[in-house]
Amino acid sequence: LSTEPLLKRTHPPSSSSSPSKTRGNNNGTPNNKSADTGAGAALLDNLPPTQQMILLSFLMFLFFGMHNILQEAIVNLLAVTNSTTKKRRSR
């Protein structure tokens, strides 16, 4: 059996146990600012951390609420569909 790893590192191991998304230069700033940007990343990055947390929490509750409403609509639709097919079979 070989004791070599399946994936070979292309850079020296860091002192951190978690991998970093972007490698920074010597002064701590990332090399490529737009490497991990999304649709609202520029807006979100410009907000203070407290406002980021409030906005993300609000959006999480908003999407969770929309998910619940859609899930209830699907369940009701399936129940109506199931009851109409049972009526057709009993005739």
PDB file of N, CA and C in Angstrom:
ATOM      1  N   LEU A   1       0.826  -1.184   0.000  1.00  0.00           N
ATOM      2  CA  LEU A   1       0.000   0.000   0.000  1.00  0.00           C
ATOM      3  C   LEU A   1       0.869   1.246   0.000  1.00  0.00           C
ATOM      4  N   SER A   2       0.400   2.261  -0.725  1.00  0.00           N
ATOM      5  CA  SER A   2       1.120   3.520  -0.778  1.00  0.00           C
ATOM      6  C   SER A   2       0.672   4.412   0.373  1.00  0.00           C
ATOM      7  N   THR A   3       1.620   5.113   0.975  1.00  0.00           N
ATOM      8  CA  THR A   3       1.285   6.017   2.077  1.00  0.00           C
ATOM      9  C   THR A   3       1.207   7.466   1.629  1.00  0.00           C
ATOM     10  N   GLU A   4       1.302   7.708   0.317  1.00  0.00           N
ATOM     11  CA  GLU A   4       1.226   9.075  -0.182  1.00  0.00           C
ATOM     12  C   GLU A   4      -0.232   9.529  -0.252  1.00  0.00           C
ATOM     13  N   PRO A   5      -0.495  10.826  -0.017  1.00  0.00           N
ATOM     14  CA  PRO A   5      -1.875  11.310  -0.088  1.00  0.00           C
ATOM     15  C   PRO A   5      -2.400  11.286  -1.513  1.00  0.00           C
ATOM     16  N   LEU A   6      -3.728  11.170  -1.629  1.00  0.00           N
ATOM     17  CA  LEU A   6      -4.344  11.164  -2.951  1.00  0.00           C
ATOM     18  C   LEU A   6      -4.214  12.527  -3.624  1.00  0.00           C
ATOM     19  N   LEU A   7      -4.392  13.591  -2.860  1.00  0.00           N
ATOM     20  CA  LEU A   7      -4.254  14.942  -3.386  1.00  0.00           C
ATOM     21  C   LEU A   7      -2.971  15.556  -2.848  1.00  0.00           C
ATOM     22  N   LYS A   8      -2.155  16.054  -3.739  1.00  0.00           N
ATOM     23  CA  LYS A   8      -0.906  16.668  -3.315  1.00  0.00           C
ATOM     24  C   LYS A   8      -1.096  18.163  -3.198  1.00  0.00           C
ATOM     25  N   ARG A   9      -0.534  18.735  -2.151  1.00  0.00           N
ATOM     26  CA  ARG A   9      -0.644  20.173  -1.930  1.00  0.00           C
ATOM     27  C   ARG A   9       0.217  20.923  -2.928  1.00  0.00           C
ATOM     28  N   THR A  10      -0.347  22.023  -3.441  1.00  0.00           N
ATOM     29  CA  THR A  10       0.429  22.852  -4.358  1.00  0.00           C
ATOM     30  C   THR A  10       1.045  24.033  -3.629  1.00  0.00           C
ATOM     31  N   HIS A  11       0.653  24.234  -2.367  1.00  0.00           N
ATOM     32  CA  HIS A  11       1.220  25.310  -1.565  1.00  0.00           C
ATOM     33  C   HIS A  11       1.572  24.745  -0.200  1.00  0.00           C
ATOM     34  N   PRO A  12       2.480  25.389   0.525  1.00  0.00           N
ATOM     35  CA  PRO A  12       2.862  24.864   1.836  1.00  0.00           C
ATOM     36  C   PRO A  12       1.687  24.926   2.806  1.00  0.00           C
ATOM     37  N   PRO A  13       1.600  23.982   3.728  1.00  0.00           N
ATOM     38  CA  PRO A  13       0.481  23.982   4.670  1.00  0.00           C
ATOM     39  C   PRO A  13       0.521  25.221   5.559  1.00  0.00           C
ATOM     40  N   SER A  14      -0.673  25.735   5.904  1.00  0.00           N
ATOM     41  CA  SER A  14      -0.741  26.920   6.753  1.00  0.00           C
ATOM     42  C   SER A  14      -0.857  26.494   8.206  1.00  0.00           C
ATOM     43  N   SER A  15      -0.745  27.448   9.092  1.00  0.00           N
ATOM     44  CA  SER A  15      -0.858  27.149  10.516  1.00  0.00           C
ATOM     45  C   SER A  15      -2.318  26.996  10.935  1.00  0.00           C
ATOM     46  N   SER A  16      -3.247  27.443  10.098  1.00  0.00           N
ATOM     47  CA  SER A  16      -4.668  27.340  10.410  1.00  0.00           C
ATOM     48  C   SER A  16      -5.191  25.968   9.986  1.00  0.00           C
ATOM     49  N   SER A  17      -6.141  25.446  10.775  1.00  0.00           N
ATOM     50  CA  SER A  17      -6.719  24.145  10.419  1.00  0.00           C
ATOM     51  C   SER A  17      -7.815  24.273   9.378  1.00  0.00           C
ATOM     52  N   SER A  18      -8.395  25.481   9.225  1.00  0.00           N
ATOM     53  CA  SER A  18      -9.444  25.669   8.230  1.00  0.00           C
ATOM     54  C   SER A  18      -8.876  26.348   6.993  1.00  0.00           C
ATOM     55  N   PRO A  19      -9.305  25.914   5.796  1.00  0.00           N
ATOM     56  CA  PRO A  19      -8.770  26.526   4.580  1.00  0.00           C
ATOM     57  C   PRO A  19      -9.322  27.935   4.390  1.00  0.00           C
ATOM     58  N   SER A  20      -8.524  28.790   3.787  1.00  0.00           N
ATOM     59  CA  SER A  20      -8.989  30.147   3.513  1.00  0.00           C
ATOM     60  C   SER A  20      -9.521  30.210   2.095  1.00  0.00           C
ATOM     61  N   LYS A  21     -10.482  31.109   1.862  1.00  0.00           N
ATOM     62  CA  LYS A  21     -11.083  31.224   0.539  1.00  0.00           C
ATOM     63  C   LYS A  21     -10.138  31.908  -0.434  1.00  0.00           C
ATOM     64  N   THR A  22      -9.513  32.972   0.010  1.00  0.00           N
ATOM     65  CA  THR A  22      -8.581  33.683  -0.855  1.00  0.00           C
ATOM     66  C   THR A  22      -7.264  33.865  -0.122  1.00  0.00           C
ATOM     67  N   ARG A  23      -6.211  33.765  -0.832  1.00  0.00           N
ATOM     68  CA  ARG A  23      -4.891  34.000  -0.255  1.00  0.00           C
ATOM     69  C   ARG A  23      -4.618  35.489  -0.246  1.00  0.00           C
ATOM     70  N   GLY A  24      -4.144  35.995   0.854  1.00  0.00           N
ATOM     71  CA  GLY A  24      -3.838  37.414   0.948  1.00  0.00           C
ATOM     72  C   GLY A  24      -2.371  37.679   0.708  1.00  0.00           C
ATOM     73  N   ASN A  25      -2.058  38.932   0.491  1.00  0.00           N
ATOM     74  CA  ASN A  25      -0.652  39.287   0.396  1.00  0.00           C
ATOM     75  C   ASN A  25      -0.134  39.579   1.797  1.00  0.00           C
ATOM     76  N   ASN A  26       1.029  40.122   1.926  1.00  0.00           N
ATOM     77  CA  ASN A  26       1.667  40.283   3.231  1.00  0.00           C
ATOM     78  C   ASN A  26       0.937  41.243   4.167  1.00  0.00           C
ATOM     79  N   ASN A  27       0.180  42.194   3.654  1.00  0.00           N
ATOM     80  CA  ASN A  27      -0.502  43.135   4.536  1.00  0.00           C
ATOM     81  C   ASN A  27      -1.909  42.677   4.926  1.00  0.00           C
ATOM     82  N   GLY A  28      -2.325  41.472   4.569  1.00  0.00           N
ATOM     83  CA  GLY A  28      -3.589  40.903   5.020  1.00  0.00           C
ATOM     84  C   GLY A  28      -4.771  41.144   4.100  1.00  0.00           C
ATOM     85  N   THR A  29      -4.594  41.849   2.999  1.00  0.00           N
ATOM     86  CA  THR A  29      -5.695  42.071   2.077  1.00  0.00           C
ATOM     87  C   THR A  29      -5.701  40.990   1.014  1.00  0.00           C
ATOM     88  N   PRO A  30      -6.890  40.563   0.563  1.00  0.00           N
ATOM     89  CA  PRO A  30      -6.929  39.510  -0.463  1.00  0.00           C
ATOM     90  C   PRO A  30      -6.377  40.003  -1.795  1.00  0.00           C
ATOM     91  N   ASN A  31      -5.839  39.054  -2.566  1.00  0.00           N
ATOM     92  CA  ASN A  31      -5.275  39.395  -3.873  1.00  0.00           C
ATOM     93  C   ASN A  31      -6.350  39.784  -4.867  1.00  0.00           C
ATOM     94  N   ASN A  32      -7.451  39.030  -4.889  1.00  0.00           N
ATOM     95  CA  ASN A  32      -8.517  39.260  -5.854  1.00  0.00           C
ATOM     96  C   ASN A  32      -9.786  39.626  -5.105  1.00  0.00           C
ATOM     97  N   LYS A  33     -10.188  40.880  -5.149  1.00  0.00           N
ATOM     98  CA  LYS A  33     -11.345  41.361  -4.390  1.00  0.00           C
ATOM     99  C   LYS A  33     -12.647  40.723  -4.859  1.00  0.00           C
ATOM    100  N   SER A  34     -12.791  40.432  -6.140  1.00  0.00           N
ATOM    101  CA  SER A  34     -14.053  39.918  -6.677  1.00  0.00           C
ATOM    102  C   SER A  34     -14.074  38.405  -6.807  1.00  0.00           C
ATOM    103  N   ALA A  35     -13.234  37.697  -6.088  1.00  0.00           N
ATOM    104  CA  ALA A  35     -13.171  36.246  -6.231  1.00  0.00           C
ATOM    105  C   ALA A  35     -14.434  35.557  -5.715  1.00  0.00           C
ATOM    106  N   ASP A  36     -15.029  36.054  -4.628  1.00  0.00           N
ATOM    107  CA  ASP A  36     -16.184  35.398  -4.015  1.00  0.00           C
ATOM    108  C   ASP A  36     -17.396  36.311  -3.965  1.00  0.00           C
ATOM    109  N   THR A  37     -17.577  37.169  -4.946  1.00  0.00           N
ATOM    110  CA  THR A  37     -18.695  38.102  -4.886  1.00  0.00           C
ATOM    111  C   THR A  37     -19.939  37.504  -5.497  1.00  0.00           C
ATOM    112  N   GLY A  38     -21.074  37.867  -4.947  1.00  0.00           N
ATOM    113  CA  GLY A  38     -22.362  37.449  -5.470  1.00  0.00           C
ATOM    114  C   GLY A  38     -23.181  38.664  -5.828  1.00  0.00           C
ATOM    115  N   ALA A  39     -24.487  38.473  -5.926  1.00  0.00           N
ATOM    116  CA  ALA A  39     -25.362  39.561  -6.357  1.00  0.00           C
ATOM    117  C   ALA A  39     -25.341  40.733  -5.383  1.00  0.00           C
ATOM    118  N   GLY A  40     -25.447  40.477  -4.092  1.00  0.00           N
ATOM    119  CA  GLY A  40     -25.499  41.566  -3.127  1.00  0.00           C
ATOM    120  C   GLY A  40     -24.270  41.672  -2.267  1.00  0.00           C
ATOM    121  N   ALA A  41     -23.169  41.060  -2.681  1.00  0.00           N
ATOM    122  CA  ALA A  41     -21.974  41.037  -1.851  1.00  0.00           C
ATOM    123  C   ALA A  41     -21.396  42.431  -1.626  1.00  0.00           C
ATOM    124  N   ALA A  42     -21.400  43.275  -2.634  1.00  0.00           N
ATOM    125  CA  ALA A  42     -20.842  44.620  -2.480  1.00  0.00           C
ATOM    126  C   ALA A  42     -21.684  45.420  -1.492  1.00  0.00           C
ATOM    127  N   LEU A  43     -23.007  45.307  -1.584  1.00  0.00           N
ATOM    128  CA  LEU A  43     -23.887  46.008  -0.654  1.00  0.00           C
ATOM    129  C   LEU A  43     -23.685  45.491   0.765  1.00  0.00           C
ATOM    130  N   LEU A  44     -23.644  44.186   0.912  1.00  0.00           N
ATOM    131  CA  LEU A  44     -23.519  43.578   2.229  1.00  0.00           C
ATOM    132  C   LEU A  44     -22.168  43.881   2.866  1.00  0.00           C
ATOM    133  N   ASP A  45     -21.106  43.877   2.074  1.00  0.00           N
ATOM    134  CA  ASP A  45     -19.780  44.152   2.610  1.00  0.00           C
ATOM    135  C   ASP A  45     -19.628  45.591   3.076  1.00  0.00           C
ATOM    136  N   ASN A  46     -20.422  46.504   2.518  1.00  0.00           N
ATOM    137  CA  ASN A  46     -20.315  47.903   2.905  1.00  0.00           C
ATOM    138  C   ASN A  46     -21.080  48.226   4.181  1.00  0.00           C
ATOM    139  N   LEU A  47     -21.912  47.315   4.667  1.00  0.00           N
ATOM    140  CA  LEU A  47     -22.683  47.541   5.890  1.00  0.00           C
ATOM    141  C   LEU A  47     -21.863  47.164   7.117  1.00  0.00           C
ATOM    142  N   PRO A  48     -22.139  47.803   8.249  1.00  0.00           N
ATOM    143  CA  PRO A  48     -21.491  47.384   9.502  1.00  0.00           C
ATOM    144  C   PRO A  48     -21.965  45.983   9.898  1.00  0.00           C
ATOM    145  N   PRO A  49     -21.185  45.257  10.691  1.00  0.00           N
ATOM    146  CA  PRO A  49     -21.549  43.874  11.051  1.00  0.00           C
ATOM    147  C   PRO A  49     -22.923  43.737  11.703  1.00  0.00           C
ATOM    148  N   THR A  50     -23.321  44.706  12.519  1.00  0.00           N
ATOM    149  CA  THR A  50     -24.638  44.624  13.168  1.00  0.00           C
ATOM    150  C   THR A  50     -25.751  44.692  12.141  1.00  0.00           C
ATOM    151  N   GLN A  51     -25.634  45.601  11.191  1.00  0.00           N
ATOM    152  CA  GLN A  51     -26.656  45.708  10.152  1.00  0.00           C
ATOM    153  C   GLN A  51     -26.635  44.502   9.223  1.00  0.00           C
ATOM    154  N   GLN A  52     -25.462  43.924   8.981  1.00  0.00           N
ATOM    155  CA  GLN A  52     -25.373  42.699   8.176  1.00  0.00           C
ATOM    156  C   GLN A  52     -26.164  41.577   8.849  1.00  0.00           C
ATOM    157  N   MET A  53     -25.991  41.441  10.167  1.00  0.00           N
ATOM    158  CA  MET A  53     -26.674  40.383  10.912  1.00  0.00           C
ATOM    159  C   MET A  53     -28.180  40.596  10.898  1.00  0.00           C
ATOM    160  N   ILE A  54     -28.618  41.845  11.080  1.00  0.00           N
ATOM    161  CA  ILE A  54     -30.057  42.148  11.074  1.00  0.00           C
ATOM    162  C   ILE A  54     -30.646  41.851   9.701  1.00  0.00           C
ATOM    163  N   LEU A  55     -29.978  42.280   8.638  1.00  0.00           N
ATOM    164  CA  LEU A  55     -30.476  42.062   7.280  1.00  0.00           C
ATOM    165  C   LEU A  55     -30.532  40.574   6.942  1.00  0.00           C
ATOM    166  N   LEU A  56     -29.474  39.848   7.262  1.00  0.00           N
ATOM    167  CA  LEU A  56     -29.457  38.413   6.965  1.00  0.00           C
ATOM    168  C   LEU A  56     -30.496  37.657   7.780  1.00  0.00           C
ATOM    169  N   SER A  57     -30.707  38.062   9.039  1.00  0.00           N
ATOM    170  CA  SER A  57     -31.742  37.412   9.859  1.00  0.00           C
ATOM    171  C   SER A  57     -33.126  37.677   9.292  1.00  0.00           C
ATOM    172  N   PHE A  58     -33.383  38.923   8.883  1.00  0.00           N
ATOM    173  CA  PHE A  58     -34.673  39.257   8.287  1.00  0.00           C
ATOM    174  C   PHE A  58     -34.906  38.454   7.012  1.00  0.00           C
ATOM    175  N   LEU A  59     -33.902  38.369   6.157  1.00  0.00           N
ATOM    176  CA  LEU A  59     -34.042  37.615   4.903  1.00  0.00           C
ATOM    177  C   LEU A  59     -34.255  36.127   5.170  1.00  0.00           C
ATOM    178  N   MET A  60     -33.597  35.608   6.200  1.00  0.00           N
ATOM    179  CA  MET A  60     -33.771  34.195   6.541  1.00  0.00           C
ATOM    180  C   MET A  60     -35.225  33.929   6.947  1.00  0.00           C
ATOM    181  N   PHE A  61     -35.795  34.789   7.807  1.00  0.00           N
ATOM    182  CA  PHE A  61     -37.189  34.617   8.216  1.00  0.00           C
ATOM    183  C   PHE A  61     -38.139  34.821   7.046  1.00  0.00           C
ATOM    184  N   LEU A  62     -37.832  35.753   6.167  1.00  0.00           N
ATOM    185  CA  LEU A  62     -38.670  35.993   4.999  1.00  0.00           C
ATOM    186  C   LEU A  62     -38.718  34.757   4.100  1.00  0.00           C
ATOM    187  N   PHE A  63     -37.562  34.201   3.779  1.00  0.00           N
ATOM    188  CA  PHE A  63     -37.531  33.021   2.909  1.00  0.00           C
ATOM    189  C   PHE A  63     -38.127  31.793   3.601  1.00  0.00           C
ATOM    190  N   PHE A  64     -37.920  31.674   4.906  1.00  0.00           N
ATOM    191  CA  PHE A  64     -38.515  30.560   5.629  1.00  0.00           C
ATOM    192  C   PHE A  64     -40.039  30.672   5.614  1.00  0.00           C
ATOM    193  N   GLY A  65     -40.570  31.885   5.788  1.00  0.00           N
ATOM    194  CA  GLY A  65     -42.017  32.098   5.731  1.00  0.00           C
ATOM    195  C   GLY A  65     -42.577  31.787   4.358  1.00  0.00           C
ATOM    196  N   MET A  66     -41.858  32.223   3.306  1.00  0.00           N
ATOM    197  CA  MET A  66     -42.310  31.916   1.940  1.00  0.00           C
ATOM    198  C   MET A  66     -42.303  30.412   1.708  1.00  0.00           C
ATOM    199  N   HIS A  67     -41.305  29.732   2.232  1.00  0.00           N
ATOM    200  CA  HIS A  67     -41.228  28.276   2.087  1.00  0.00           C
ATOM    201  C   HIS A  67     -42.428  27.618   2.753  1.00  0.00           C
ATOM    202  N   ASN A  68     -42.781  28.077   3.943  1.00  0.00           N
ATOM    203  CA  ASN A  68     -43.922  27.482   4.650  1.00  0.00           C
ATOM    204  C   ASN A  68     -45.225  27.711   3.902  1.00  0.00           C
ATOM    205  N   ILE A  69     -45.421  28.917   3.370  1.00  0.00           N
ATOM    206  CA  ILE A  69     -46.647  29.210   2.617  1.00  0.00           C
ATOM    207  C   ILE A  69     -46.740  28.325   1.378  1.00  0.00           C
ATOM    208  N   LEU A  70     -45.632  28.205   0.652  1.00  0.00           N
ATOM    209  CA  LEU A  70     -45.636  27.351  -0.545  1.00  0.00           C
ATOM    210  C   LEU A  70     -45.847  25.888  -0.194  1.00  0.00           C
ATOM    211  N   GLN A  71     -45.251  25.445   0.911  1.00  0.00           N
ATOM    212  CA  GLN A  71     -45.426  24.053   1.325  1.00  0.00           C
ATOM    213  C   GLN A  71     -46.886  23.767   1.680  1.00  0.00           C
ATOM    214  N   GLU A  72     -47.534  24.689   2.385  1.00  0.00           N
ATOM    215  CA  GLU A  72     -48.953  24.508   2.712  1.00  0.00           C
ATOM    216  C   GLU A  72     -49.804  24.492   1.446  1.00  0.00           C
ATOM    217  N   ALA A  73     -49.490  25.339   0.490  1.00  0.00           N
ATOM    218  CA  ALA A  73     -50.251  25.360  -0.763  1.00  0.00           C
ATOM    219  C   ALA A  73     -50.104  24.037  -1.510  1.00  0.00           C
ATOM    220  N   ILE A  74     -48.911  23.482  -1.527  1.00  0.00           N
ATOM    221  CA  ILE A  74     -48.677  22.204  -2.202  1.00  0.00           C
ATOM    222  C   ILE A  74     -49.450  21.088  -1.507  1.00  0.00           C
ATOM    223  N   VAL A  75     -49.404  21.064  -0.168  1.00  0.00           N
ATOM    224  CA  VAL A  75     -50.124  20.025   0.579  1.00  0.00           C
ATOM    225  C   VAL A  75     -51.617  20.141   0.331  1.00  0.00           C
ATOM    226  N   ASN A  76     -52.156  21.361   0.339  1.00  0.00           N
ATOM    227  CA  ASN A  76     -53.592  21.548   0.076  1.00  0.00           C
ATOM    228  C   ASN A  76     -53.948  21.132  -1.345  1.00  0.00           C
ATOM    229  N   LEU A  77     -53.092  21.445  -2.296  1.00  0.00           N
ATOM    230  CA  LEU A  77     -53.339  21.057  -3.676  1.00  0.00           C
ATOM    231  C   LEU A  77     -53.334  19.534  -3.827  1.00  0.00           C
ATOM    232  N   LEU A  78     -52.393  18.875  -3.172  1.00  0.00           N
ATOM    233  CA  LEU A  78     -52.342  17.416  -3.220  1.00  0.00           C
ATOM    234  C   LEU A  78     -53.565  16.798  -2.545  1.00  0.00           C
ATOM    235  N   ALA A  79     -54.033  17.404  -1.457  1.00  0.00           N
ATOM    236  CA  ALA A  79     -55.217  16.878  -0.772  1.00  0.00           C
ATOM    237  C   ALA A  79     -56.448  17.016  -1.650  1.00  0.00           C
ATOM    238  N   VAL A  80     -56.602  18.145  -2.331  1.00  0.00           N
ATOM    239  CA  VAL A  80     -57.746  18.354  -3.224  1.00  0.00           C
ATOM    240  C   VAL A  80     -57.673  17.388  -4.394  1.00  0.00           C
ATOM    241  N   THR A  81     -56.492  17.228  -4.955  1.00  0.00           N
ATOM    242  CA  THR A  81     -56.316  16.318  -6.088  1.00  0.00           C
ATOM    243  C   THR A  81     -56.620  14.881  -5.676  1.00  0.00           C
ATOM    244  N   ASN A  82     -56.169  14.505  -4.492  1.00  0.00           N
ATOM    245  CA  ASN A  82     -56.394  13.143  -4.002  1.00  0.00           C
ATOM    246  C   ASN A  82     -57.878  12.905  -3.734  1.00  0.00           C
ATOM    247  N   SER A  83     -58.580  13.880  -3.203  1.00  0.00           N
ATOM    248  CA  SER A  83     -60.019  13.692  -2.917  1.00  0.00           C
ATOM    249  C   SER A  83     -60.842  13.618  -4.197  1.00  0.00           C
ATOM    250  N   THR A  84     -60.449  14.348  -5.241  1.00  0.00           N
ATOM    251  CA  THR A  84     -61.204  14.272  -6.498  1.00  0.00           C
ATOM    252  C   THR A  84     -60.964  12.953  -7.210  1.00  0.00           C
ATOM    253  N   THR A  85     -59.783  12.384  -7.119  1.00  0.00           N
ATOM    254  CA  THR A  85     -59.541  11.086  -7.760  1.00  0.00           C
ATOM    255  C   THR A  85     -60.258   9.969  -7.017  1.00  0.00           C
ATOM    256  N   LYS A  86     -60.412  10.090  -5.702  1.00  0.00           N
ATOM    257  CA  LYS A  86     -61.162   9.076  -4.954  1.00  0.00           C
ATOM    258  C   LYS A  86     -62.644   9.124  -5.312  1.00  0.00           C
ATOM    259  N   LYS A  87     -63.180  10.332  -5.529  1.00  0.00           N
ATOM    260  CA  LYS A  87     -64.601  10.468  -5.901  1.00  0.00           C
ATOM    261  C   LYS A  87     -64.833   9.836  -7.268  1.00  0.00           C
ATOM    262  N   ARG A  88     -63.889  10.010  -8.192  1.00  0.00           N
ATOM    263  CA  ARG A  88     -64.038   9.448  -9.534  1.00  0.00           C
ATOM    264  C   ARG A  88     -64.015   7.929  -9.490  1.00  0.00           C
ATOM    265  N   ARG A  89     -63.182   7.362  -8.640  1.00  0.00           N
ATOM    266  CA  ARG A  89     -63.062   5.899  -8.550  1.00  0.00           C
ATOM    267  C   ARG A  89     -64.300   5.271  -7.901  1.00  0.00           C
ATOM    268  N   SER A  90     -64.949   5.984  -6.974  1.00  0.00           N
ATOM    269  CA  SER A  90     -66.085   5.398  -6.265  1.00  0.00           C
ATOM    270  C   SER A  90     -67.346   5.410  -7.119  1.00  0.00           C
ATOM    271  N   ARG A  91     -67.402   6.141  -8.195  1.00  0.00           N
ATOM    272  CA  ARG A  91     -68.597   6.190  -9.055  1.00  0.00           C
ATOM    273  C   ARG A  91     -68.752   4.983  -9.889  1.00  0.00           C
TER     274      ARG A  91
END
